[in-house]
Short mmCIF file of C-alpha atoms in Angstrom, two decimals:
data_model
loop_
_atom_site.label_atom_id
_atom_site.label_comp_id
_atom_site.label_asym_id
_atom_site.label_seq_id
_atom_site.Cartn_x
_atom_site.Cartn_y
_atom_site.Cartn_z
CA UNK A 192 0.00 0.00 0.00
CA UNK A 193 1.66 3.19 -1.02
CA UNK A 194 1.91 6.02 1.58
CA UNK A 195 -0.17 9.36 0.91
CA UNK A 196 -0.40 12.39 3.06
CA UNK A 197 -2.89 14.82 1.33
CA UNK A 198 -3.57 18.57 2.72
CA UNK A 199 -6.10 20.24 0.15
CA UNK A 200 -5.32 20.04 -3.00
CA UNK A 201 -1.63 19.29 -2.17
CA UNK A 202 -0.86 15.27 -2.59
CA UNK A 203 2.33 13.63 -1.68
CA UNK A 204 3.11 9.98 -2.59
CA UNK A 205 5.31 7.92 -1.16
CA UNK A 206 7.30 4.26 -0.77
CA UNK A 207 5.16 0.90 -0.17
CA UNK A 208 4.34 0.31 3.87
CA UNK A 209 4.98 -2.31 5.40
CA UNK A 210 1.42 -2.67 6.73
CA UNK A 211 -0.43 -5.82 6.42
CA UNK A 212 0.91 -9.28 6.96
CA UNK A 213 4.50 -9.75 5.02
CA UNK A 214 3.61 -13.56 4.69
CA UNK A 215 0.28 -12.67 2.42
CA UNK A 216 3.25 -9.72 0.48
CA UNK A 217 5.68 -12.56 0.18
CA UNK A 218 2.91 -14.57 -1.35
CA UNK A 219 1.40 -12.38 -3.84
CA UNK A 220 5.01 -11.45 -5.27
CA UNK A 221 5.76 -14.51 -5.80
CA UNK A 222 2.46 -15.17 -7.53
CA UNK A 223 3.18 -11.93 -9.42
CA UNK A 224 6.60 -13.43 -10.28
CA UNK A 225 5.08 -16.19 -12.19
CA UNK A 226 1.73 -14.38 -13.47
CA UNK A 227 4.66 -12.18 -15.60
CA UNK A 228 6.01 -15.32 -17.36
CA UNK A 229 2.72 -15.92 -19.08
CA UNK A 230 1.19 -13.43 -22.02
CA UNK A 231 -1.52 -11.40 -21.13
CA UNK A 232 -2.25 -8.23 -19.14
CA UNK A 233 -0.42 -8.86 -15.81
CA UNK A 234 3.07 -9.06 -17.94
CA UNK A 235 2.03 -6.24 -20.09
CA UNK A 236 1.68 -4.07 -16.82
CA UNK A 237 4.59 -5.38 -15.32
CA UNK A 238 6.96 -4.79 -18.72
CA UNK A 239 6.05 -1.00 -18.93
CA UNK A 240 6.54 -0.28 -15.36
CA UNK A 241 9.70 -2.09 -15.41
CA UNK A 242 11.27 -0.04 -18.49
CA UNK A 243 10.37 2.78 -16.33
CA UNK A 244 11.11 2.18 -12.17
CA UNK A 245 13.17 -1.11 -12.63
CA UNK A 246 12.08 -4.59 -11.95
CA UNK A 247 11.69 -4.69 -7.95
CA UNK A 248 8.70 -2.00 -7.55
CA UNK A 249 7.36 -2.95 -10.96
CA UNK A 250 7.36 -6.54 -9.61
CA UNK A 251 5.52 -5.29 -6.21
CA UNK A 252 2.96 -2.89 -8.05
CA UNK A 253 2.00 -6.01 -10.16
CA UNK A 254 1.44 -8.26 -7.20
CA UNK A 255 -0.92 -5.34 -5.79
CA UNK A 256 -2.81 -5.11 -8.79
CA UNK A 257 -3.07 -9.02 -8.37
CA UNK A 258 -4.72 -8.60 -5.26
CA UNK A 259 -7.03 -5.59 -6.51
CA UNK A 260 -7.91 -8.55 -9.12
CA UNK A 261 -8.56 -10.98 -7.05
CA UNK A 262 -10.86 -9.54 -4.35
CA UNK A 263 -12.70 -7.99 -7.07
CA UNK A 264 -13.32 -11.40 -8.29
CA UNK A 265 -14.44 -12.80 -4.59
CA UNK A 266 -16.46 -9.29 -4.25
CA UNK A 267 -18.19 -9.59 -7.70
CA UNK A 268 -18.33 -13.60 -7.56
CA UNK A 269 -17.68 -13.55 -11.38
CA UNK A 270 -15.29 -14.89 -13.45
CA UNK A 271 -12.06 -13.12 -14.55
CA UNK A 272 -12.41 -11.57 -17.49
CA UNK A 273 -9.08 -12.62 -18.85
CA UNK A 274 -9.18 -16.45 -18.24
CA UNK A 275 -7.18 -18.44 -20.66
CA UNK A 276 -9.61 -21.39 -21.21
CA UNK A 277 -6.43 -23.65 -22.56
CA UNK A 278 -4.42 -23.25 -19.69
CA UNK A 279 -7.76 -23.95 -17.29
CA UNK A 280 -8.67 -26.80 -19.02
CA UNK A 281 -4.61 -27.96 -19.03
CA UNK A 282 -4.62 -27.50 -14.79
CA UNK A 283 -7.68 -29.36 -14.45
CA UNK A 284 -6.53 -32.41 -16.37
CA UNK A 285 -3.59 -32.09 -14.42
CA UNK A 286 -5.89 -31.95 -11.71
CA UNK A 287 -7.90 -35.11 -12.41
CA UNK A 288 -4.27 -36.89 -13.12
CA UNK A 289 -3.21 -36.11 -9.28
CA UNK A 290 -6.57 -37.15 -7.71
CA UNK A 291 -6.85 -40.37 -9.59
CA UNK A 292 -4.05 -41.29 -7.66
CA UNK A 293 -5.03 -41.22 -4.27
CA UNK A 294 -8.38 -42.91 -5.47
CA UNK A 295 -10.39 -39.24 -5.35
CA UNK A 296 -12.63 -37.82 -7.95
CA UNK A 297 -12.81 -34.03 -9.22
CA UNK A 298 -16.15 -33.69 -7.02
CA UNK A 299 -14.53 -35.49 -3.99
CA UNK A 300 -11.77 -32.71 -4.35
CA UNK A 301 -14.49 -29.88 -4.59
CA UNK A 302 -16.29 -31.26 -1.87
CA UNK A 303 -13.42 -31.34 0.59
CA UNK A 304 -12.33 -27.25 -1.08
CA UNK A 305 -15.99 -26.61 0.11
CA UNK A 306 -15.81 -28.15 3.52
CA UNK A 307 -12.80 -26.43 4.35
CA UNK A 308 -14.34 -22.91 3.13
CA UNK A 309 -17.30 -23.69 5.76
CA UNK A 310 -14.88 -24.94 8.11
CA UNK A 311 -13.17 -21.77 8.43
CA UNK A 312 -16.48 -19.75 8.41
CA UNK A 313 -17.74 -21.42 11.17
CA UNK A 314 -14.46 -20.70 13.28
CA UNK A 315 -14.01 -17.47 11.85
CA UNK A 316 -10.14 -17.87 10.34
CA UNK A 317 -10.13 -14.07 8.50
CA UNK A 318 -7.20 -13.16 6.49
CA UNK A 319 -6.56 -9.54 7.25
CA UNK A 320 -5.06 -8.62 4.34
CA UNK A 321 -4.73 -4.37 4.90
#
């Protein structure tokens, strides 16, 4: 989150905080690392901010936007817009490859994502994430 003191009109900017938990920053950067290796808007982003401030804080503002991305997903329970159906279809193969082996079909696996979401309802594990 980038630092602003504002007084009227006046606006300063300043360096990322350090607020929130560094585990979840550590996490999304190195989700941001690898969203940059495939084509499509997330690399685009990164590559222009990284001709201009240099790979660390172009690296850092694409893991933010990440985030903005991904709770507006959870917020707006849609779809994102810029799904690659290939590479969805590809993980979910993969997927179905890894449960067959410990005897487990695609809707045991759901089932189990599903009781783990109520799971953590129910005992209220929040994520802070600002």
């Amino acid at each position: 989150m980038p630092s602003v003191h504002q007084s009227g009109k006046t606006r300063y900017t300043g360096n990322i905080t350090k607020e929130g938990r560094a585990t979840l920053r550590w996490i999304l950067v190195q989700c941001a690392q690898r969203a940059i290796q495939s084509k499509g808007k997330l690399r685009a982003f990164y590559l222009g901010l990284k001709e201009k401030k240099g790979h660390k804080i172009a690296i850092v503002a694409t893991a933010r936007k990440l985030l903005h991305i991904i709770w507006a997903v959870l917020v707006r329970q849609e779809e994102y817009r810029d799904l690659r159906k290939d590479l969805l279809e590809r993980k979910l193969k993969k997927m179905q490859k890894q449960a067959a082996e410990y005897d487990a079909s695609m809707d045991e696996l759901f089932s189990m994502i599903e009781n783990l979401e109520e799971f953590s309802d129910e005992h209220s594990l929040i994520i802070h994430i600002f």
